[in-house]
């Protein structure tokens, strides 16, 4: 399973921020905490909520702080 983030409905700024950071799949997303992702310019609470819900659905989680 390597669901690509481009198939997820998040804002364009959030997607660009993740892509610039080299995060393109859900598996890669698991290597980052919510706080680390929120520090990326363009990623806000709404994107974190959407991504977090998707991770849970797939049995995954953000990295713990």
N, C-alpha and C. Protein backbone atom coordinates (compact mmCIF):
# COMPACT_ATOMS: atom_id res chain seq x y z
N UNK A 1 0.84 -1.17 0.00
CA UNK A 1 0.00 0.00 0.00
C UNK A 1 0.89 1.24 0.00
N UNK A 2 0.76 2.04 -1.01
CA UNK A 2 1.51 3.30 -1.04
C UNK A 2 0.62 4.39 -1.64
N UNK A 3 -0.57 4.48 -1.08
CA UNK A 3 -1.53 5.45 -1.58
C UNK A 3 -0.87 6.81 -1.76
N UNK A 4 -0.92 7.30 -2.98
CA UNK A 4 -0.26 8.57 -3.28
C UNK A 4 -1.13 9.74 -2.83
N UNK A 5 -0.47 10.76 -2.31
CA UNK A 5 -1.18 11.91 -1.78
C UNK A 5 -1.92 12.70 -2.86
N UNK A 6 -1.49 12.58 -4.10
CA UNK A 6 -2.17 13.35 -5.15
C UNK A 6 -3.62 12.91 -5.33
N UNK A 7 -3.97 11.73 -4.84
CA UNK A 7 -5.35 11.26 -4.97
C UNK A 7 -6.22 11.69 -3.78
N UNK A 8 -5.62 12.44 -2.83
CA UNK A 8 -6.33 12.88 -1.64
C UNK A 8 -6.77 14.33 -1.81
N UNK A 9 -7.97 14.63 -1.37
CA UNK A 9 -8.50 15.99 -1.53
C UNK A 9 -8.06 16.88 -0.37
N UNK A 10 -6.88 17.49 -0.54
CA UNK A 10 -6.40 18.51 0.38
C UNK A 10 -6.11 19.75 -0.45
N UNK A 11 -5.92 20.87 0.22
CA UNK A 11 -5.70 22.12 -0.52
C UNK A 11 -4.43 22.05 -1.35
N UNK A 12 -4.39 22.84 -2.41
CA UNK A 12 -3.21 22.87 -3.26
C UNK A 12 -1.97 23.35 -2.50
N UNK A 13 -2.09 24.39 -1.65
CA UNK A 13 -0.90 24.79 -0.88
C UNK A 13 -0.37 23.66 0.02
N UNK A 14 -1.29 22.92 0.65
CA UNK A 14 -0.87 21.81 1.51
C UNK A 14 -0.20 20.72 0.67
N UNK A 15 -0.80 20.40 -0.45
CA UNK A 15 -0.20 19.37 -1.32
C UNK A 15 1.19 19.79 -1.78
N UNK A 16 1.34 21.05 -2.20
CA UNK A 16 2.65 21.54 -2.66
C UNK A 16 3.67 21.51 -1.54
N UNK A 17 3.25 21.87 -0.34
CA UNK A 17 4.17 21.85 0.81
C UNK A 17 4.66 20.44 1.08
N UNK A 18 3.76 19.48 1.05
CA UNK A 18 4.14 18.09 1.29
C UNK A 18 5.05 17.60 0.17
N UNK A 19 4.69 17.90 -1.05
CA UNK A 19 5.48 17.47 -2.20
C UNK A 19 6.89 18.07 -2.15
N UNK A 20 6.99 19.34 -1.79
CA UNK A 20 8.29 20.00 -1.68
C UNK A 20 9.14 19.34 -0.60
N UNK A 21 8.48 18.86 0.46
CA UNK A 21 9.20 18.18 1.54
C UNK A 21 9.52 16.73 1.18
N UNK A 22 9.11 16.30 -0.01
CA UNK A 22 9.41 14.93 -0.46
C UNK A 22 8.40 13.90 0.03
N UNK A 23 7.26 14.37 0.51
CA UNK A 23 6.23 13.47 1.03
C UNK A 23 5.18 13.28 -0.07
N UNK A 24 5.15 12.09 -0.64
CA UNK A 24 4.21 11.84 -1.74
C UNK A 24 3.29 10.65 -1.49
N UNK A 25 3.54 9.88 -0.41
CA UNK A 25 2.71 8.72 -0.11
C UNK A 25 2.31 8.72 1.37
N UNK A 26 1.29 7.94 1.70
CA UNK A 26 0.86 7.82 3.09
C UNK A 26 1.96 7.22 3.96
N UNK A 27 2.69 6.28 3.44
CA UNK A 27 3.77 5.66 4.21
C UNK A 27 4.80 6.70 4.61
N UNK A 28 5.16 7.58 3.69
CA UNK A 28 6.12 8.64 4.00
C UNK A 28 5.54 9.60 5.04
N UNK A 29 4.25 9.84 4.98
CA UNK A 29 3.58 10.74 5.91
C UNK A 29 3.73 10.24 7.35
N UNK A 30 3.80 8.93 7.53
CA UNK A 30 3.92 8.33 8.87
C UNK A 30 5.24 8.67 9.55
N UNK A 31 6.21 9.17 8.80
CA UNK A 31 7.51 9.52 9.35
C UNK A 31 7.54 10.92 9.95
N UNK A 32 6.39 11.60 9.96
CA UNK A 32 6.30 12.97 10.44
C UNK A 32 5.21 13.09 11.49
N UNK A 33 5.45 13.93 12.50
CA UNK A 33 4.42 14.20 13.50
C UNK A 33 3.49 15.29 12.96
N UNK A 34 2.36 15.44 13.62
CA UNK A 34 1.43 16.50 13.23
C UNK A 34 2.12 17.86 13.34
N UNK A 35 2.89 18.06 14.40
CA UNK A 35 3.57 19.34 14.61
C UNK A 35 4.60 19.62 13.51
N UNK A 36 5.32 18.59 13.08
CA UNK A 36 6.30 18.77 12.00
C UNK A 36 5.59 19.16 10.71
N UNK A 37 4.46 18.55 10.45
CA UNK A 37 3.72 18.86 9.23
C UNK A 37 3.11 20.25 9.29
N UNK A 38 2.59 20.63 10.46
CA UNK A 38 2.01 21.96 10.61
C UNK A 38 3.07 23.06 10.43
N UNK A 39 4.32 22.72 10.65
CA UNK A 39 5.40 23.69 10.49
C UNK A 39 5.68 23.99 9.02
N UNK A 40 5.18 23.14 8.13
CA UNK A 40 5.37 23.37 6.70
C UNK A 40 4.42 24.46 6.23
N UNK A 41 4.96 25.45 5.54
CA UNK A 41 4.14 26.55 5.05
C UNK A 41 3.12 26.01 4.04
N UNK A 42 1.85 26.17 4.36
CA UNK A 42 0.78 25.69 3.48
C UNK A 42 -0.02 24.56 4.09
N UNK A 43 0.53 23.91 5.12
CA UNK A 43 -0.20 22.82 5.77
C UNK A 43 -0.86 23.37 7.03
N UNK A 44 -2.18 23.25 7.09
CA UNK A 44 -2.92 23.75 8.23
C UNK A 44 -3.71 22.65 8.91
N UNK A 45 -4.46 23.03 9.95
CA UNK A 45 -5.24 22.05 10.71
C UNK A 45 -6.22 21.23 9.87
N UNK A 46 -6.82 21.85 8.88
CA UNK A 46 -7.78 21.12 8.03
C UNK A 46 -7.08 19.98 7.28
N UNK A 47 -5.90 20.27 6.71
CA UNK A 47 -5.15 19.22 6.00
C UNK A 47 -4.73 18.12 6.96
N UNK A 48 -4.30 18.51 8.16
CA UNK A 48 -3.90 17.51 9.16
C UNK A 48 -5.08 16.62 9.52
N UNK A 49 -6.26 17.21 9.66
CA UNK A 49 -7.45 16.44 9.98
C UNK A 49 -7.76 15.43 8.87
N UNK A 50 -7.75 15.90 7.64
CA UNK A 50 -8.04 15.03 6.49
C UNK A 50 -7.02 13.90 6.41
N UNK A 51 -5.74 14.25 6.51
CA UNK A 51 -4.69 13.24 6.42
C UNK A 51 -4.74 12.27 7.59
N UNK A 52 -5.00 12.79 8.79
CA UNK A 52 -5.08 11.93 9.97
C UNK A 52 -6.21 10.92 9.86
N UNK A 53 -7.36 11.37 9.38
CA UNK A 53 -8.50 10.46 9.20
C UNK A 53 -8.18 9.38 8.18
N UNK A 54 -7.49 9.76 7.13
CA UNK A 54 -7.12 8.78 6.12
C UNK A 54 -6.10 7.77 6.66
N UNK A 55 -5.15 8.26 7.44
CA UNK A 55 -4.16 7.35 8.05
C UNK A 55 -4.87 6.33 8.94
N UNK A 56 -5.78 6.81 9.79
CA UNK A 56 -6.51 5.91 10.68
C UNK A 56 -7.28 4.87 9.88
N UNK A 57 -7.92 5.31 8.82
CA UNK A 57 -8.69 4.41 7.96
C UNK A 57 -7.81 3.30 7.39
N UNK A 58 -6.54 3.64 7.14
CA UNK A 58 -5.60 2.66 6.56
C UNK A 58 -4.79 1.92 7.64
N UNK A 59 -5.11 2.20 8.93
CA UNK A 59 -4.41 1.53 10.02
C UNK A 59 -3.03 2.11 10.30
N UNK A 60 -2.84 3.38 9.95
CA UNK A 60 -1.55 4.04 10.13
C UNK A 60 -1.72 5.23 11.06
N UNK A 61 -0.61 5.83 11.50
CA UNK A 61 -0.66 7.01 12.34
C UNK A 61 0.49 7.95 12.00
N UNK A 62 0.35 9.21 12.44
CA UNK A 62 1.46 10.14 12.36
C UNK A 62 2.52 9.69 13.35
N UNK A 63 3.75 10.11 13.16
CA UNK A 63 4.82 9.84 14.12
C UNK A 63 4.46 10.55 15.42
N UNK A 64 4.76 9.92 16.54
CA UNK A 64 4.50 10.53 17.84
C UNK A 64 5.58 11.56 18.12
N UNK A 65 5.19 12.69 18.74
CA UNK A 65 6.15 13.75 19.08
C UNK A 65 7.20 13.26 20.05
